[in-house]
XYZ file of C-alpha atoms in Angstrom:
336
model
C 0.000 0.000 0.000
C 1.277 3.504 -0.729
C 0.266 7.112 -0.508
C 0.248 9.190 -3.670
C 2.730 12.038 -3.683
C 2.976 14.509 -6.548
C 6.344 15.568 -7.914
C 7.669 18.316 -10.159
C 10.074 15.951 -11.878
C 7.945 14.074 -14.385
C 9.770 11.071 -15.807
C 7.995 9.185 -18.596
C 10.420 6.277 -18.236
C 9.456 5.676 -14.599
C 6.731 3.074 -14.033
C 6.092 4.571 -10.594
C 4.619 7.603 -12.391
C 2.457 5.633 -14.783
C -1.172 4.763 -14.151
C -4.058 3.443 -16.205
C -7.814 3.130 -15.890
C -9.369 -0.217 -16.793
C -12.890 -0.942 -18.009
C -14.193 -1.027 -14.420
C -13.007 2.517 -13.810
C -10.253 1.462 -11.428
C -7.081 3.549 -11.453
C -4.254 1.042 -11.252
C -0.534 1.465 -10.830
C 1.835 0.030 -13.416
C 4.558 -0.015 -10.783
C 2.543 -2.035 -8.238
C 0.253 -4.524 -10.021
C -2.835 -5.463 -8.025
C -3.151 -2.087 -6.290
C -5.937 0.429 -6.976
C -6.392 4.073 -6.026
C -8.568 4.059 -2.906
C -10.570 7.260 -2.236
C -11.460 6.274 1.334
C -8.166 7.847 2.340
C -8.109 11.603 1.980
C -11.839 12.385 1.952
C -11.834 16.127 2.652
C -8.497 15.715 4.466
C -5.733 16.698 2.033
C -2.926 16.006 4.487
C -3.810 12.301 4.340
C -4.190 11.972 0.598
C -5.341 9.033 -1.509
C -3.519 5.752 -1.196
C -3.113 2.654 -3.315
C -4.574 -0.477 -1.736
C -5.402 -4.005 -2.868
C -8.066 -3.902 -5.585
C -11.486 -4.811 -4.191
C -12.599 -6.255 -7.538
C -9.884 -8.888 -7.185
C -10.923 -9.693 -3.619
C -14.720 -9.423 -3.649
C -15.532 -9.643 -7.378
C -16.138 -7.063 -10.089
C -19.882 -6.801 -9.386
C -19.541 -6.353 -5.621
C -20.539 -3.182 -3.792
C -17.022 -2.999 -2.377
C -15.553 -2.767 -5.881
C -17.553 0.439 -6.553
C -15.591 2.217 -3.826
C -12.466 2.205 -5.993
C -14.140 3.137 -9.280
C -13.860 6.499 -11.025
C -15.110 8.157 -14.185
C -13.414 10.753 -16.334
C -15.467 13.811 -17.277
C -13.842 14.956 -20.552
C -15.721 18.258 -20.694
C -14.358 19.458 -17.348
C -11.159 17.332 -17.236
C -12.191 16.020 -13.823
C -11.895 12.560 -12.275
C -14.996 11.756 -10.252
C -15.524 9.021 -7.683
C -18.399 6.683 -8.564
C -19.076 5.843 -4.915
C -18.594 9.226 -3.212
C -19.489 11.438 -6.199
C -16.657 13.797 -5.262
C -13.780 14.769 -7.539
C -10.059 14.213 -7.175
C -8.336 17.435 -6.165
C -4.671 18.399 -5.933
C -3.396 20.146 -2.797
C -0.163 22.080 -3.344
C 0.684 22.475 0.355
C 0.662 18.765 1.167
C 1.556 17.552 -2.355
C -1.330 15.098 -2.264
C -4.489 14.277 -4.170
C -7.702 13.831 -2.202
C -11.503 13.860 -2.507
C -13.446 17.112 -2.450
C -16.730 18.387 -3.779
C -16.660 18.802 -7.557
C -16.044 22.416 -8.601
C -14.784 24.209 -11.681
C -11.293 24.948 -10.456
C -7.894 24.230 -11.947
C -6.911 22.037 -8.945
C -9.440 19.458 -10.177
C -8.307 19.452 -13.787
C -6.000 16.683 -15.026
C -4.558 15.769 -18.390
C -2.791 12.633 -19.490
C 0.270 12.461 -21.708
C 0.346 10.265 -24.825
C -2.997 8.664 -24.065
C -1.530 6.200 -21.536
C -4.500 6.826 -19.238
C -7.466 7.607 -21.451
C -6.860 4.756 -23.859
C -8.013 2.267 -21.239
C -11.204 4.106 -20.316
C -14.628 3.803 -21.840
C -14.075 0.853 -24.173
C -16.019 -1.604 -22.016
C -14.508 -4.548 -23.894
C -11.655 -7.018 -23.573
C -9.467 -8.005 -26.504
C -9.748 -11.726 -27.233
C -6.264 -13.248 -27.500
C -7.241 -16.888 -27.914
C -10.014 -19.351 -27.135
C -10.498 -23.094 -27.097
C -12.893 -25.788 -25.900
C -11.802 -27.868 -22.950
C -11.704 -31.562 -23.927
C -14.448 -33.729 -22.501
C -13.338 -36.219 -19.856
C -15.760 -38.977 -18.847
C -16.645 -39.810 -15.265
C -14.627 -43.012 -15.489
C -11.425 -41.167 -16.382
C -11.692 -38.453 -13.783
C -8.829 -38.061 -11.400
C -9.760 -39.380 -7.937
C -8.604 -37.522 -4.870
C -5.021 -38.216 -3.933
C -3.774 -39.281 -7.367
C -0.585 -37.467 -8.281
C -0.687 -35.202 -11.339
C 2.743 -34.979 -12.952
C 2.138 -31.957 -15.148
C 4.884 -29.483 -15.883
C 5.005 -26.412 -18.064
C 6.871 -28.278 -20.780
C 5.080 -31.617 -20.468
C 1.466 -31.780 -19.336
C -0.233 -34.879 -17.978
C -2.890 -35.380 -20.666
C -4.620 -38.091 -18.644
C -5.374 -35.624 -15.870
C -7.243 -32.768 -17.567
C -4.138 -31.004 -18.822
C -4.610 -28.717 -21.829
C -3.183 -25.475 -23.124
C -4.264 -22.639 -25.393
C -1.320 -21.166 -27.286
C -1.280 -17.721 -28.813
C 2.127 -17.379 -30.391
C 0.949 -14.683 -32.768
C 0.125 -12.215 -29.987
C 2.929 -9.741 -29.294
C 0.842 -7.038 -27.644
C 1.579 -6.685 -23.916
C -1.380 -5.983 -21.647
C -1.489 -4.843 -18.044
C -4.482 -7.029 -17.221
C -5.518 -10.493 -18.378
C -8.783 -12.315 -17.843
C -9.458 -16.031 -18.139
C -13.191 -16.666 -18.512
C -15.370 -19.727 -18.931
C -18.484 -18.423 -20.707
C -20.212 -21.789 -21.037
C -20.283 -24.901 -18.885
C -20.919 -28.372 -20.251
C -23.686 -28.685 -17.702
C -25.506 -25.331 -17.668
C -27.156 -26.230 -14.340
C -23.843 -26.823 -12.592
C -22.983 -24.490 -9.739
C -19.377 -25.656 -9.412
C -16.307 -25.027 -11.565
C -13.069 -26.545 -10.271
C -9.729 -25.309 -11.562
C -6.419 -26.594 -10.284
C -4.117 -24.034 -11.861
C -4.119 -21.422 -14.593
C -0.791 -20.199 -15.983
C -0.166 -17.257 -18.268
C 3.470 -17.692 -19.298
C 4.765 -14.554 -20.960
C 7.172 -14.010 -23.802
C 9.874 -11.424 -23.128
C 10.144 -8.900 -25.937
C 13.384 -7.073 -26.488
C 13.392 -3.297 -26.697
C 11.978 -2.175 -30.022
C 10.213 -5.445 -30.810
C 6.841 -4.205 -29.556
C 5.447 -1.188 -31.330
C 2.364 0.401 -29.688
C -0.661 0.584 -32.004
C -0.857 4.370 -31.715
C 2.822 5.036 -32.416
C 4.205 6.333 -35.665
C 4.592 3.565 -38.212
C 8.134 2.398 -38.884
C 9.556 1.029 -42.098
C 11.484 -2.189 -42.703
C 12.895 -3.917 -45.745
C 11.073 -6.791 -47.402
C 13.029 -9.273 -49.479
C 11.999 -11.852 -52.042
C 11.573 -15.312 -50.540
C 13.798 -16.937 -53.138
C 16.121 -15.272 -55.611
C 17.829 -18.412 -56.896
C 20.847 -16.238 -57.514
C 18.876 -14.160 -60.017
C 17.279 -11.003 -58.628
C 13.990 -11.176 -60.504
C 13.579 -14.924 -60.857
C 10.779 -15.384 -58.304
C 9.429 -11.915 -57.420
C 8.751 -8.727 -59.320
C 11.487 -7.049 -57.270
C 14.237 -8.369 -55.020
C 13.555 -5.939 -52.178
C 11.161 -3.167 -51.208
C 10.146 -1.065 -48.215
C 7.036 -1.659 -46.098
C 5.563 0.011 -43.033
C 5.303 -2.166 -39.939
C 1.493 -2.117 -39.964
C 1.330 -3.732 -43.413
C 0.922 -7.496 -43.698
C 3.435 -9.801 -45.386
C 4.783 -13.336 -45.148
C 7.023 -14.649 -42.363
C 10.173 -16.747 -42.441
C 12.605 -17.077 -39.538
C 16.342 -17.420 -39.027
C 18.502 -18.815 -36.225
C 22.185 -18.532 -35.371
C 22.365 -22.110 -34.080
C 20.603 -25.365 -35.024
C 16.886 -25.556 -34.237
C 14.526 -28.471 -34.862
C 13.146 -28.242 -38.407
C 15.454 -25.417 -39.473
C 17.629 -25.827 -42.580
C 21.317 -24.920 -42.898
C 22.542 -23.938 -46.360
C 26.233 -23.467 -46.803
C 26.574 -22.873 -50.509
C 23.760 -20.336 -50.923
C 23.673 -18.726 -47.502
C 26.686 -19.075 -45.235
C 29.120 -18.540 -48.067
C 27.508 -15.171 -48.872
C 26.791 -13.766 -45.405
C 30.002 -15.133 -43.890
C 28.408 -16.979 -40.956
C 26.177 -19.961 -40.238
C 22.436 -19.294 -40.499
C 19.536 -21.722 -40.211
C 16.171 -20.889 -41.818
C 12.571 -22.111 -41.714
C 9.063 -21.208 -42.901
C 6.867 -23.616 -40.934
C 6.778 -22.248 -37.401
C 4.693 -23.920 -34.722
C 3.465 -26.441 -37.256
C 1.967 -23.948 -39.701
C 2.733 -21.276 -42.276
C 2.384 -17.620 -41.352
C 1.200 -15.299 -44.101
C -0.303 -11.814 -43.972
C 1.280 -10.762 -40.667
C 2.343 -7.340 -39.399
C 5.959 -6.727 -38.475
C 5.254 -7.054 -34.733
C 3.390 -10.318 -35.305
C 6.270 -11.644 -37.401
C 8.755 -10.831 -34.636
C 6.623 -12.696 -32.098
C 6.179 -15.749 -34.323
C 9.930 -16.209 -34.763
C 10.676 -15.477 -31.116
C 8.128 -18.098 -29.974
C 10.451 -20.893 -31.142
C 13.720 -19.261 -30.122
C 14.538 -17.789 -33.518
C 14.438 -14.298 -35.019
C 13.475 -12.426 -38.141
C 16.095 -12.712 -40.865
C 18.052 -9.717 -42.023
C 17.569 -8.458 -45.563
C 21.051 -9.727 -46.396
C 20.168 -13.251 -45.225
C 16.934 -13.373 -47.205
C 18.648 -12.182 -50.385
C 21.286 -14.882 -49.820
C 18.481 -17.485 -49.895
C 19.019 -18.539 -46.295
C 15.304 -19.438 -46.069
C 14.467 -20.331 -49.661
C 12.885 -23.712 -50.369
C 11.854 -24.143 -46.713
C 8.155 -24.472 -47.446
C 4.851 -22.593 -47.537
C 5.295 -21.555 -51.199
C 6.878 -18.321 -49.998
C 9.675 -18.241 -52.579
C 7.441 -16.011 -54.680
C 6.424 -13.724 -51.784
C 7.972 -10.685 -50.137
C 9.214 -11.630 -46.656
C 9.619 -9.448 -43.575
C 13.222 -8.694 -42.636
C 14.548 -7.203 -39.403
C 16.500 -4.582 -41.333
C 15.065 -1.103 -40.730
C 15.048 1.531 -43.431
């Protein structure tokens, strides 16, 4: 738990100064996940100030009366932040360097603005973005795991005989600050019980620059023909061209060491680029066409590889590796 203190030294790189409002109207801290701005502290007493406390929606449920205590709404016309429960507005007090609750009034101390849309972008949508979905496999009564039977599931190797399943979403490279796992339909609609042993959301670490926010300025990268065969125009209309990262193109991946399924070509690749490179088109058991640059980065990274450079693609390091992509323009990691 922590009290909110204002500062004159705004630092956009500091997570401790970044906040967001979710669809419930909770103001959450990016520095302390699981904490919400709690207006019970600092009601008409500026020296106390608002504090961040455990989110009631996580403890009591989103529809609980307790959750309403920590919910706010933004009033765009007046630039005020109003408490849903107390119907007061957040106010800044310069003497104590705090924010607290006070009656709503048209004064500059109750006006707030948010840089780069970090705050407003989460408010008012009322929807969640679906990353992936899947049906749980049916398990008969005779195969159910009786109490006391050991389940030897691990992250890498699940025990399929004991209800293990996973839903993979390799193509998603968008980081979110909140995730929800929901079960919209039960096999028995009259059932009042849903038992879950464990839910894991393993993340994929993105290097700096690999994730490009949707509202940022588009960047440009080189595309290269999937197969030149040593002749620039043999397979594609052009050998290389420029594309913005929000366009969609085909994906092939490269690796600097051997990976299962990846092909090493000495004569056409290593001899030209001066190092060993392994290439592949079928990633995660399927071809990946019509992907944005960020999606392409995530697809390659999901199997421990990377996007190829333009030089590697033009040296045919990934040609003839499947998916009929020799005639397509492939994403490279080479920026313009």
